[in-house]
Amino acid sequence: MAEPRDTVVLAYSGGLDTSCILVWLKEQGYTVIAFLANIGQKEDFDAARKKALALGAEKVYIQDVCREFVEEFIWPAVQANALYEDRYLLGTALARPCIARRLVLVAKEQGARYIAHGATGKGNDQVRFELSCYALCPSIKVIAPWRMPEFYQRFPGRRELMEYAQKHGIPVPVTPKAPWSMDENLMHISYEAGILENPKNRAPLDLYTKTCDPTTSPDIPDELEIEFEKGVPVKVTNTKNGVTHRSALELFMYLNDIAGKHGVGRIDIVENRFVGMKSRGIYETPAGTILYHAHLDIEAFTMDREVRKIKQGLSLKFSELVYNGFWYSPECEFLQHCIARSQEAVAGTVRVSVFKGQVYVLGRESPHSLYNEELVR
Amino acid sequence: MAEPRDTVVLAYSGGLDTSCILVWLKEQGYTVIAFLANIGQKEDFDAARKKALALGAEKVYIQDVCREFVEEFIWPAVQANALYEDRYLLGTALARPCIARRLVLVAKEQGARYIAHGATGKGNDQVRFELSCYALCPSIKVIAPWRMPEFYQRFPGRRELMEYAQKHGIPVPVTPKAPWSMDENLMHISYEAGILENPKNRAPLDLYTKTCDPTTSPDIPDELEIEFEKGVPVKVTNTKNGVTHRSALELFMYLNDIAGKHGVGRIDIVENRFVGMKSRGIYETPAGTILYHAHLDIEAFTMDREVRKIKQGLSLKFSELVYNGFWYSPECEFLQHCIARSQEAVAGTVRVSVFKGQVYVLGRESPHSLYNEELVR
Amino acid sequence: MAEPRDTVVLAYSGGLDTSCILVWLKEQGYTVIAFLANIGQKEDFDAARKKALALGAEKVYIQDVCREFVEEFIWPAVQANALYEDRYLLGTALARPCIARRLVLVAKEQGARYIAHGATGKGNDQVRFELSCYALCPSIKVIAPWRMPEFYQRFPGRRELMEYAQKHGIPVPVTPKAPWSMDENLMHISYEAGILENPKNRAPLDLYTKTCDPTTSPDIPDELEIEFEKGVPVKVTNTKNGVTHRSALELFMYLNDIAGKHGVGRIDIVENRFVGMKSRGIYETPAGTILYHAHLDIEAFTMDREVRKIKQGLSLKFSELVYNGFWYSPECEFLQHCIARSQEAVAGTVRVSVFKGQVYVLGRESPHSLYNEELVR
Amino acid sequence: MAEPRDTVVLAYSGGLDTSCILVWLKEQGYTVIAFLANIGQKEDFDAARKKALALGAEKVYIQDVCREFVEEFIWPAVQANALYEDRYLLGTALARPCIARRLVLVAKEQGARYIAHGATGKGNDQVRFELSCYALCPSIKVIAPWRMPEFYQRFPGRRELMEYAQKHGIPVPVTPKAPWSMDENLMHISYEAGILENPKNRAPLDLYTKTCDPTTSPDIPDELEIEFEKGVPVKVTNTKNGVTHRSALELFMYLNDIAGKHGVGRIDIVENRFVGMKSRGIYETPAGTILYHAHLDIEAFTMDREVRKIKQGLSLKFSELVYNGFWYSPECEFLQHCIARSQEAVAGTVRVSVFKGQVYVLGRESPHSLYNEELVR
């Protein structure tokens, strides 16, 4: 039981779980402030606000973090060609420290000593979330109900949650729950658990939400020119219709559109979670996949070979740290600095074709190219 | 000028360059033995034999090395997930030590003190070739005409070669030379130089020879089950028609067929050559691309996370060494041993879909899986 | 409270702490089997046996593990040139898995479901101990009283332990406790905590027990010839008096004598513990220090440069894993295998001088040397 | 034969070899400018100047580079804890790029198109020298007489050089040549070749010139406090007599004195040269050895563990590059930048004792220590 006036900032999603947690935290005596980051997920934010207030939240903060997510989290990953275990572009892992930073900010502004989240005790996200919060505010205390016996023993299954919801006036979803869990943001969406848990089972065709099925995607490729400076994209042009975007957020969203339309960015993998177990995940990362290929190309074109080898080792480590939630660690900051240094002359334009789930590099040019056509001849 | 009876084994391709070199070596006083490896390239081997004899070769050896190429060179690369600079599957680099080994064997059997090749002085292949030959037979002497002033000053351009050919009865190709150079084997084909030298220029659509154009490839995917033992494929089954292959060479050729039919394995990259310059290459590696994805998947599924991290570092180094021609070095043998050790429990079956230039992993199962469905739940 | 007949095997040291733990475990209802490894520490093993029985131990096992400690734990570290954070030769870290293996064996033989130890909650040894036990016997349960509130709250200080001892007839040490803690085995002794905690404080001159003070050690060096095969010492000869030892244990003990006599092997460092904090330790590792220098020399003399670079990276990782208690992990076994492979031709004789705290390499020779005197000239 | 007025800047040492080279270059038609760096070696610079002029040098430049050697070359190595193959502190390797930079500067100022040096064709120094010159001035041409047949065939042995010297009025050394070769600078001296070539032979006792024999060095230790900021020493105090030095050059020279007096810094190793062969060298690095130990200690005390692991990998690579002469390469500059970044909080004071060839760390303190005495307790 909390002290009478203890305040907790809850990472609220609007869904059943965190709604129940909100009510449960109030039951425990906490004053609850709901925080919901708009990080690009499909969500009715107004409805979520109303719902949280109706459930007794003292205040509700809904903050759009899309731009900072792209500029401060996705861009460093693009510079690093960050890839966990050779395949995963780290879509969820990059979002956690972005959200946590705002959450800690709200807690500090509101004088709250507690932060709560709805992540489970077997996943990566609890780790990422909590390492970020503690790094940014060592005095904060994190409440993780799904790791507390008094909570998880009370709610052993979805049925108990539903009952609790009905009893406390928590709106219950009318559509049946998908037989897997999802996590979405501007960069990616993940599907795991449920019927996907058996790694042998093929993912259902109707699972995907961010990309079209390549078997029915357009029969004509789109071609893009992506311009980089210091290793980050600064301009995207569709060479067929001349559409151009220059701001980080807009060009990233446009790449999401184009990649999604052509079914680019789907993977089905088994990965090693931080907590030690292997886990099967299906991911869509449309814009991230295009940028991975385009950045790799411009980097190889403009970077000294030996610098690149060293940078490759640093990026491997960076990817591991990001996956494991160490974004705000001294070592991750050190690596981010070193990697950024390596990108100073990574500039130029890559032309790519996007088609049927695939990104093809067609050519590249750069003011800083180390390529010497005379020499090759 | 050679001693009267000095014998040289020439790595003969049947083309204009090595035909001229054959005649030129005879002019220098050498007895020339032509050696031609059948490593899966499209070639009229009978015609090549007759041509070499007609040009004055003392003997001609044409040896089929396809099976050993797959089993002893490609398989270790599959185990390593070998990738140079994040993209190149090392198709040419793997073939060189396979060919060189046979060449040295022929030289030893024939008591030849010299080996000659037609690789140029700016490329990787001279290095790969010569490092292999010297490692296998330190007493051999390599003759590289394209690095000898008396040769390259005599043949500054193609015109001079043609004139020399006509003068010496060397058959001149009737079809015009492709405006780029190619190197082909069972695993891959490379295109570079000529009009491809400008890295901005898009590759012509009719350049590709091992894979179909994804825009016109079949609209229905093929699905394959690929079974691995100790990290190498031991069985491939087409789940639609039940076609199955079990031997290394046959299953590799079948994967080439399927991948080629669906346009899988094309890349356009700029890479760092051993000799220091950056070079643009366009590659097709059909079967290799499928196996890269399938092996990555079964490895992630069955290997301990921490072992895999260490193995990943070893593979990076292995790929670099292979690219640079150090196959027969102590360090490469050490790495190959360590990587093989890591593969002992890499076994199981991966199901993939092959479609429109893309390989999708659909699911996997393994007797040695470290995946624990109970634990994930 | 334990089930009536639950048996626990206690890692017993004969000291105050584990004596109290022994009695306390009995109070909790356990049947206690005391296990004490003779791993080269100075200890009255007979007295320890009598004491444990007097305190109510059901059985007492005292096992001499010195030979296996040298051959199976120290030798792999010598092959690796294992060094944690550039300085620590891992003396304690190597002993833990050696002891734990025997402890688990006793537990299995005796059908005990529990193992208990007296390591604290801030140190490395709890981790090394428990990771080893769980790796070797996943079903075992470890009892760590110093991490259990019911124990550490009862014994907040040494006074409470003493009172408890007196009350339960536990013999209380008559000599005052040293103002630091020690851990000793055949390879090394560590001193930490107490007055040493302040990293600025110089260690007292009378602290050291395994090595003489270099300021008063002999004024005449000893010279040794150390012969290696496969990277491990197989023969040590004192060139002044011809004394020779060939067995692993005997030669290691002889090196301890010589190094100890000349004050070799003292270090004063601050290191990073597994649990995250920095800690100051003073160590003596006499024989280990000689072997580190001698092995480094014979390895550099006989190993291919590029293999050595790769091996150096593997050894760094190996040292980290050993320090952190992962001896029985898949990755540590993988590394040990790879490192051993690199040692196959590491053979020859190194001559060293031992004098005033220092080991000087004087020369070396090897049947497998890659050194070519002709070439150097 | 050079064009009539071609000018060459010769890296002149004042010794027999480069004196003969000076005269020989003039014979070839070059105008010769002699350049001699005072980098801390024992040398009669005035005599060297006169000799060069007498031999026909157009100009003689003698420049004191000691301060920049310490600040710009040794300090980065101290920050890196740079060690080649676990033992060599890189004394010669660090001096070469320092000298080469000045040499190139002189060549540019004098409009010379050529630089010449007296390094042999089997050593590292030719490589270090030439890589530095070409990196700093790609248009320069290096003349390496010992690699030119017209030179080395004319001077197959020392006798021919002596004859040439006598014939051309080159002063011939009156003392017999030491039966080994030496290279000295402020940081170290190396001895190799001659009777040292056999790696089994013990070095003669009278070989050493920078350090006393530990068997006869003082029986009383000196104690020093070395203060670091950003990973470099900024103050050295002898705690016994209060002598203090603060400037880089002075404190380094003082450390040389103290270490030399106590016989600190001698090693006898076999190392792998860049050109591939193994070579035996005996080195003295007095101040460098003290700083290696002191910096290691303050770094371990103040740096985050995980940052340090990454930095350790970067330093390994840095040491290799420096050894191999790549100081001015993009990768070395990248590493130097990253390593410097890691040193920002490496500050504090280390107390060491220097005695009988050994450096003992006695204690340390720091304003930025990550050490937490409370936590350890």
PDB file of N, CA, C and O in Angstrom, chain A residues 86-87 122 197 199-200 202 223 268 273 278 297 300 303 305 308-309 312 320 357-358 364-365 371 375 377, chain B residues 86-87 122 197 199-200 202 214 223 268 273 278 297 300 303 305 308-309 312 320 357-358 364-365 371 375 377:
ATOM      1  N   ASP A  86      22.228 -10.025 -36.801  1.00  0.00           N
ATOM      2  CA  ASP A  86      22.259 -10.016 -38.261  1.00  0.00           C
ATOM      3  C   ASP A  86      20.929  -9.736 -38.949  1.00  0.00           C
ATOM      4  O   ASP A  86      20.872  -9.717 -40.182  1.00  0.00           O
ATOM      5  N   ARG A  87      19.831  -9.535 -38.178  1.00  0.00           N
ATOM      6  CA  ARG A  87      18.561  -9.406 -38.868  1.00  0.00           C
ATOM      7  C   ARG A  87      17.591  -8.351 -38.333  1.00  0.00           C
ATOM      8  O   ARG A  87      16.846  -7.746 -39.093  1.00  0.00           O
ATOM      9  N   LYS A 122       9.025 -11.555 -18.669  1.00  0.00           N
ATOM     10  CA  LYS A 122       9.881 -12.415 -19.494  1.00  0.00           C
ATOM     11  C   LYS A 122      10.464 -11.693 -20.696  1.00  0.00           C
ATOM     12  O   LYS A 122      11.257 -12.245 -21.430  1.00  0.00           O
ATOM     13  N   GLU A 197       4.008 -18.578 -31.235  1.00  0.00           N
ATOM     14  CA  GLU A 197       5.052 -19.081 -30.350  1.00  0.00           C
ATOM     15  C   GLU A 197       5.753 -20.313 -30.909  1.00  0.00           C
ATOM     16  O   GLU A 197       6.956 -20.471 -30.737  1.00  0.00           O
ATOM     17  N   PRO A 199       7.725 -21.931 -33.338  1.00  0.00           N
ATOM     18  CA  PRO A 199       8.544 -21.310 -34.395  1.00  0.00           C
ATOM     19  C   PRO A 199       8.378 -21.985 -35.745  1.00  0.00           C
ATOM     20  O   PRO A 199       8.835 -21.464 -36.759  1.00  0.00           O
ATOM     21  N   LYS A 200       7.736 -23.107 -35.740  1.00  0.00           N
ATOM     22  CA  LYS A 200       7.513 -23.821 -36.993  1.00  0.00           C
ATOM     23  C   LYS A 200       6.295 -23.267 -37.731  1.00  0.00           C
ATOM     24  O   LYS A 200       6.205 -23.358 -38.955  1.00  0.00           O
ATOM     25  N   ARG A 202       3.793 -21.133 -39.642  1.00  0.00           N
ATOM     26  CA  ARG A 202       3.867 -20.005 -40.556  1.00  0.00           C
ATOM     27  C   ARG A 202       2.950 -18.876 -40.077  1.00  0.00           C
ATOM     28  O   ARG A 202       1.865 -19.126 -39.558  1.00  0.00           O
ATOM     29  N   GLU A 223      11.058   4.108 -57.775  1.00  0.00           N
ATOM     30  CA  GLU A 223      12.479   4.412 -57.671  1.00  0.00           C
ATOM     31  C   GLU A 223      12.680   5.690 -56.884  1.00  0.00           C
ATOM     32  O   GLU A 223      11.995   6.694 -57.107  1.00  0.00           O
ATOM     33  N   ASP A 268      10.804 -12.823 -40.301  1.00  0.00           N
ATOM     34  CA  ASP A 268      10.323 -13.821 -39.340  1.00  0.00           C
ATOM     35  C   ASP A 268      11.575 -14.451 -38.745  1.00  0.00           C
ATOM     36  O   ASP A 268      12.318 -15.135 -39.443  1.00  0.00           O
ATOM     37  N   ARG A 273      16.549 -13.184 -26.460  1.00  0.00           N
ATOM     38  CA  ARG A 273      16.179 -12.080 -25.590  1.00  0.00           C
ATOM     39  C   ARG A 273      17.248 -11.830 -24.546  1.00  0.00           C
ATOM     40  O   ARG A 273      18.008 -12.717 -24.192  1.00  0.00           O
ATOM     41  N   LYS A 278      15.207 -17.840 -26.041  1.00  0.00           N
ATOM     42  CA  LYS A 278      15.021 -17.567 -27.458  1.00  0.00           C
ATOM     43  C   LYS A 278      13.562 -17.255 -27.689  1.00  0.00           C
ATOM     44  O   LYS A 278      12.686 -17.828 -27.042  1.00  0.00           O
ATOM     45  N   ASP A 297      25.102   1.326 -48.486  1.00  0.00           N
ATOM     46  CA  ASP A 297      25.705   1.584 -49.780  1.00  0.00           C
ATOM     47  C   ASP A 297      26.505   2.885 -49.791  1.00  0.00           C
ATOM     48  O   ASP A 297      27.643   2.917 -50.275  1.00  0.00           O
ATOM     49  N   ALA A 300      29.709   2.439 -47.648  1.00  0.00           N
ATOM     50  CA  ALA A 300      30.761   1.671 -48.318  1.00  0.00           C
ATOM     51  C   ALA A 300      31.429   2.501 -49.404  1.00  0.00           C
ATOM     52  O   ALA A 300      32.609   2.348 -49.696  1.00  0.00           O
ATOM     53  N   MET A 303      33.469   5.683 -47.187  1.00  0.00           N
ATOM     54  CA  MET A 303      34.276   5.527 -45.973  1.00  0.00           C
ATOM     55  C   MET A 303      35.539   4.725 -46.266  1.00  0.00           C
ATOM     56  O   MET A 303      35.509   3.766 -47.024  1.00  0.00           O
ATOM     57  N   ARG A 305      38.212   1.992 -45.951  1.00  0.00           N
ATOM     58  CA  ARG A 305      38.001   0.575 -45.629  1.00  0.00           C
ATOM     59  C   ARG A 305      38.351   0.215 -44.195  1.00  0.00           C
ATOM     60  O   ARG A 305      37.591  -0.480 -43.514  1.00  0.00           O
ATOM     61  N   ARG A 308      36.065   1.627 -41.662  1.00  0.00           N
ATOM     62  CA  ARG A 308      34.793   0.918 -41.701  1.00  0.00           C
ATOM     63  C   ARG A 308      34.840  -0.401 -40.917  1.00  0.00           C
ATOM     64  O   ARG A 308      33.891  -0.770 -40.230  1.00  0.00           O
ATOM     65  N   LYS A 309      35.967  -1.096 -41.004  1.00  0.00           N
ATOM     66  CA  LYS A 309      36.093  -2.347 -40.246  1.00  0.00           C
ATOM     67  C   LYS A 309      35.973  -2.087 -38.745  1.00  0.00           C
ATOM     68  O   LYS A 309      35.320  -2.829 -38.029  1.00  0.00           O
ATOM     69  N   GLN A 312      32.472  -1.174 -37.917  1.00  0.00           N
ATOM     70  CA  GLN A 312      31.602  -2.356 -37.974  1.00  0.00           C
ATOM     71  C   GLN A 312      31.591  -3.070 -36.617  1.00  0.00           C
ATOM     72  O   GLN A 312      30.545  -3.479 -36.122  1.00  0.00           O
ATOM     73  N   GLU A 320      23.854  -4.536 -29.882  1.00  0.00           N
ATOM     74  CA  GLU A 320      23.615  -5.383 -28.708  1.00  0.00           C
ATOM     75  C   GLU A 320      23.149  -4.556 -27.517  1.00  0.00           C
ATOM     76  O   GLU A 320      22.219  -4.925 -26.812  1.00  0.00           O
ATOM     77  N   GLY A 357       8.709  -6.503 -52.132  1.00  0.00           N
ATOM     78  CA  GLY A 357       9.382  -6.921 -50.910  1.00  0.00           C
ATOM     79  C   GLY A 357      10.873  -6.717 -50.891  1.00  0.00           C
ATOM     80  O   GLY A 357      11.543  -7.056 -49.916  1.00  0.00           O
ATOM     81  N   GLN A 358      11.412  -6.163 -51.962  1.00  0.00           N
ATOM     82  CA  GLN A 358      12.866  -6.089 -52.087  1.00  0.00           C
ATOM     83  C   GLN A 358      13.313  -4.657 -52.368  1.00  0.00           C
ATOM     84  O   GLN A 358      12.583  -3.893 -53.008  1.00  0.00           O
ATOM     85  N   ARG A 364      24.960   5.018 -57.193  1.00  0.00           N
ATOM     86  CA  ARG A 364      25.234   5.982 -56.138  1.00  0.00           C
ATOM     87  C   ARG A 364      26.243   6.998 -56.628  1.00  0.00           C
ATOM     88  O   ARG A 364      27.039   6.719 -57.519  1.00  0.00           O
ATOM     89  N   GLU A 365      26.205   8.193 -56.029  1.00  0.00           N
ATOM     90  CA  GLU A 365      27.223   9.204 -56.308  1.00  0.00           C
ATOM     91  C   GLU A 365      27.440  10.037 -55.045  1.00  0.00           C
ATOM     92  O   GLU A 365      26.572  10.072 -54.174  1.00  0.00           O
ATOM     93  N   TYR A 371      35.918   6.644 -54.353  1.00  0.00           N
ATOM     94  CA  TYR A 371      35.947   5.825 -55.555  1.00  0.00           C
ATOM     95  C   TYR A 371      36.694   6.590 -56.644  1.00  0.00           C
ATOM     96  O   TYR A 371      36.442   7.764 -56.875  1.00  0.00           O
ATOM     97  N   LEU A 375      41.350   4.946 -61.502  1.00  0.00           N
ATOM     98  CA  LEU A 375      42.182   3.927 -60.889  1.00  0.00           C
ATOM     99  C   LEU A 375      41.674   2.530 -61.215  1.00  0.00           C
ATOM    100  O   LEU A 375      42.444   1.597 -61.441  1.00  0.00           O
ATOM    101  N   ARG A 377      40.126   1.491 -63.751  1.00  0.00           N
ATOM    102  CA  ARG A 377      40.245   1.110 -65.157  1.00  0.00           C
ATOM    103  C   ARG A 377      41.518   0.319 -65.437  1.00  0.00           C
ATOM    104  O   ARG A 377      42.567   0.635 -64.892  1.00  0.00           O
TER     105      ARG A 377
ATOM    106  N   ASP B  86      29.426  -6.731 -45.316  1.00  0.00           N
ATOM    107  CA  ASP B  86      27.981  -6.831 -45.072  1.00  0.00           C
ATOM    108  C   ASP B  86      27.139  -7.259 -46.272  1.00  0.00           C
ATOM    109  O   ASP B  86      25.918  -7.345 -46.152  1.00  0.00           O
ATOM    110  N   ARG B  87      27.760  -7.481 -47.446  1.00  0.00           N
ATOM    111  CA  ARG B  87      26.914  -7.749 -48.598  1.00  0.00           C
ATOM    112  C   ARG B  87      27.392  -8.833 -49.551  1.00  0.00           C
ATOM    113  O   ARG B  87      26.572  -9.553 -50.122  1.00  0.00           O
ATOM    114  N   LYS B 122      45.430  -4.974 -60.989  1.00  0.00           N
ATOM    115  CA  LYS B 122      44.668  -4.110 -60.084  1.00  0.00           C
ATOM    116  C   LYS B 122      43.615  -4.878 -59.308  1.00  0.00           C
ATOM    117  O   LYS B 122      42.940  -4.330 -58.444  1.00  0.00           O
ATOM    118  N   GLU B 197      31.801   0.828 -64.619  1.00  0.00           N
ATOM    119  CA  GLU B 197      32.778   1.467 -63.750  1.00  0.00           C
ATOM    120  C   GLU B 197      32.230   2.701 -63.053  1.00  0.00           C
ATOM    121  O   GLU B 197      32.537   2.942 -61.894  1.00  0.00           O
ATOM    122  N   PRO B 199      29.967   4.298 -60.869  1.00  0.00           N
ATOM    123  CA  PRO B 199      29.090   3.673 -59.875  1.00  0.00           C
ATOM    124  C   PRO B 199      27.677   4.238 -59.880  1.00  0.00           C
ATOM    125  O   PRO B 199      26.786   3.693 -59.237  1.00  0.00           O
ATOM    126  N   LYS B 200      27.505   5.314 -60.588  1.00  0.00           N
ATOM    127  CA  LYS B 200      26.182   5.920 -60.678  1.00  0.00           C
ATOM    128  C   LYS B 200      25.327   5.226 -61.739  1.00  0.00           C
ATOM    129  O   LYS B 200      24.100   5.219 -61.664  1.00  0.00           O
ATOM    130  N   ARG B 202      23.278   2.800 -63.809  1.00  0.00           N
ATOM    131  CA  ARG B 202      22.459   1.628 -63.546  1.00  0.00           C
ATOM    132  C   ARG B 202      22.891   0.481 -64.450  1.00  0.00           C
ATOM    133  O   ARG B 202      23.240   0.690 -65.618  1.00  0.00           O
ATOM    134  N   PRO B 214      13.186 -10.011 -61.671  1.00  0.00           N
ATOM    135  CA  PRO B 214      12.062 -10.156 -60.737  1.00  0.00           C
ATOM    136  C   PRO B 214      10.753  -9.553 -61.259  1.00  0.00           C
ATOM    137  O   PRO B 214       9.682  -9.987 -60.854  1.00  0.00           O
ATOM    138  N   GLU B 223       8.178 -22.956 -52.490  1.00  0.00           N
ATOM    139  CA  GLU B 223       8.504 -23.140 -51.076  1.00  0.00           C
ATOM    140  C   GLU B 223       9.415 -24.338 -50.911  1.00  0.00           C
ATOM    141  O   GLU B 223       9.170 -25.406 -51.481  1.00  0.00           O
ATOM    142  N   ASP B 268      24.179  -4.991 -56.284  1.00  0.00           N
ATOM    143  CA  ASP B 268      24.986  -3.981 -56.958  1.00  0.00           C
ATOM    144  C   ASP B 268      25.694  -3.224 -55.856  1.00  0.00           C
ATOM    145  O   ASP B 268      25.069  -2.536 -55.062  1.00  0.00           O
ATOM    146  N   ARG B 273      38.616  -3.329 -52.593  1.00  0.00           N
ATOM    147  CA  ARG B 273      39.503  -4.399 -53.014  1.00  0.00           C
ATOM    148  C   ARG B 273      40.710  -4.502 -52.093  1.00  0.00           C
ATOM    149  O   ARG B 273      41.101  -3.527 -51.455  1.00  0.00           O
ATOM    150  N   LYS B 278      38.500   1.229 -54.272  1.00  0.00           N
ATOM    151  CA  LYS B 278      37.092   0.850 -54.241  1.00  0.00           C
ATOM    152  C   LYS B 278      36.693   0.420 -55.635  1.00  0.00           C
ATOM    153  O   LYS B 278      37.170   0.972 -56.618  1.00  0.00           O
ATOM    154  N   ASP B 297      19.083 -18.546 -40.093  1.00  0.00           N
ATOM    155  CA  ASP B 297      17.907 -18.844 -39.295  1.00  0.00           C
ATOM    156  C   ASP B 297      18.108 -20.079 -38.421  1.00  0.00           C
ATOM    157  O   ASP B 297      17.788 -20.060 -37.228  1.00  0.00           O
ATOM    158  N   ALA B 300      20.621 -19.255 -35.594  1.00  0.00           N
ATOM    159  CA  ALA B 300      20.051 -18.456 -34.508  1.00  0.00           C
ATOM    160  C   ALA B 300      19.131 -19.303 -33.635  1.00  0.00           C
ATOM    161  O   ALA B 300      18.992 -19.067 -32.437  1.00  0.00           O
ATOM    162  N   MET B 303      21.846 -22.170 -31.738  1.00  0.00           N
ATOM    163  CA  MET B 303      23.141 -21.888 -31.120  1.00  0.00           C
ATOM    164  C   MET B 303      22.969 -21.004 -29.891  1.00  0.00           C
ATOM    165  O   MET B 303      22.148 -20.092 -29.873  1.00  0.00           O
ATOM    166  N   ARG B 305      23.461 -18.073 -27.454  1.00  0.00           N
ATOM    167  CA  ARG B 305      23.638 -16.666 -27.800  1.00  0.00           C
ATOM    168  C   ARG B 305      25.078 -16.185 -27.693  1.00  0.00           C
ATOM    169  O   ARG B 305      25.594 -15.508 -28.592  1.00  0.00           O
ATOM    170  N   ARG B 308      27.366 -17.604 -30.215  1.00  0.00           N
ATOM    171  CA  ARG B 308      27.104 -16.986 -31.505  1.00  0.00           C
ATOM    172  C   ARG B 308      27.776 -15.621 -31.646  1.00  0.00           C
ATOM    173  O   ARG B 308      28.297 -15.278 -32.710  1.00  0.00           O
ATOM    174  N   LYS B 309      27.794 -14.866 -30.581  1.00  0.00           N
ATOM    175  CA  LYS B 309      28.468 -13.563 -30.635  1.00  0.00           C
ATOM    176  C   LYS B 309      29.946 -13.739 -30.961  1.00  0.00           C
ATOM    177  O   LYS B 309      30.517 -13.002 -31.750  1.00  0.00           O
ATOM    178  N   GLN B 312      30.359 -14.850 -34.475  1.00  0.00           N
ATOM    179  CA  GLN B 312      30.097 -13.739 -35.400  1.00  0.00           C
ATOM    180  C   GLN B 312      31.382 -12.940 -35.649  1.00  0.00           C
ATOM    181  O   GLN B 312      31.694 -12.590 -36.794  1.00  0.00           O
ATOM    182  N   GLU B 320      36.862 -11.617 -44.349  1.00  0.00           N
ATOM    183  CA  GLU B 320      37.925 -10.720 -44.802  1.00  0.00           C
ATOM    184  C   GLU B 320      39.096 -11.507 -45.381  1.00  0.00           C
ATOM    185  O   GLU B 320      39.634 -11.171 -46.434  1.00  0.00           O
ATOM    186  N   GLY B 357      12.681 -12.178 -56.270  1.00  0.00           N
ATOM    187  CA  GLY B 357      13.943 -11.631 -55.813  1.00  0.00           C
ATOM    188  C   GLY B 357      14.184 -11.731 -54.321  1.00  0.00           C
ATOM    189  O   GLY B 357      15.216 -11.284 -53.823  1.00  0.00           O
ATOM    190  N   GLN B 358      13.225 -12.314 -53.609  1.00  0.00           N
ATOM    191  CA  GLN B 358      13.301 -12.290 -52.148  1.00  0.00           C
ATOM    192  C   GLN B 358      13.199 -13.705 -51.571  1.00  0.00           C
ATOM    193  O   GLN B 358      12.519 -14.567 -52.142  1.00  0.00           O
ATOM    194  N   ARG B 364      10.737 -22.773 -38.760  1.00  0.00           N
ATOM    195  CA  ARG B 364      11.894 -23.666 -38.579  1.00  0.00           C
ATOM    196  C   ARG B 364      11.614 -24.638 -37.450  1.00  0.00           C
ATOM    197  O   ARG B 364      10.839 -24.350 -36.549  1.00  0.00           O
ATOM    198  N   GLU B 365      12.300 -25.781 -37.496  1.00  0.00           N
ATOM    199  CA  GLU B 365      12.240 -26.731 -36.387  1.00  0.00           C
ATOM    200  C   GLU B 365      13.572 -27.450 -36.296  1.00  0.00           C
ATOM    201  O   GLU B 365      14.325 -27.519 -37.270  1.00  0.00           O
ATOM    202  N   TYR B 371      15.170 -23.398 -28.248  1.00  0.00           N
ATOM    203  CA  TYR B 371      13.915 -22.664 -28.093  1.00  0.00           C
ATOM    204  C   TYR B 371      13.002 -23.441 -27.165  1.00  0.00           C
ATOM    205  O   TYR B 371      12.827 -24.649 -27.300  1.00  0.00           O
ATOM    206  N   LEU B 375       8.717 -21.753 -21.952  1.00  0.00           N
ATOM    207  CA  LEU B 375       9.368 -20.638 -21.284  1.00  0.00           C
ATOM    208  C   LEU B 375       8.883 -19.306 -21.843  1.00  0.00           C
ATOM    209  O   LEU B 375       8.702 -18.335 -21.115  1.00  0.00           O
ATOM    210  N   ARG B 377       6.076 -18.530 -23.082  1.00  0.00           N
ATOM    211  CA  ARG B 377       4.676 -18.208 -22.800  1.00  0.00           C
ATOM    212  C   ARG B 377       4.534 -17.342 -21.547  1.00  0.00           C
ATOM    213  O   ARG B 377       5.234 -17.584 -20.569  1.00  0.00           O
TER     214      ARG B 377
END
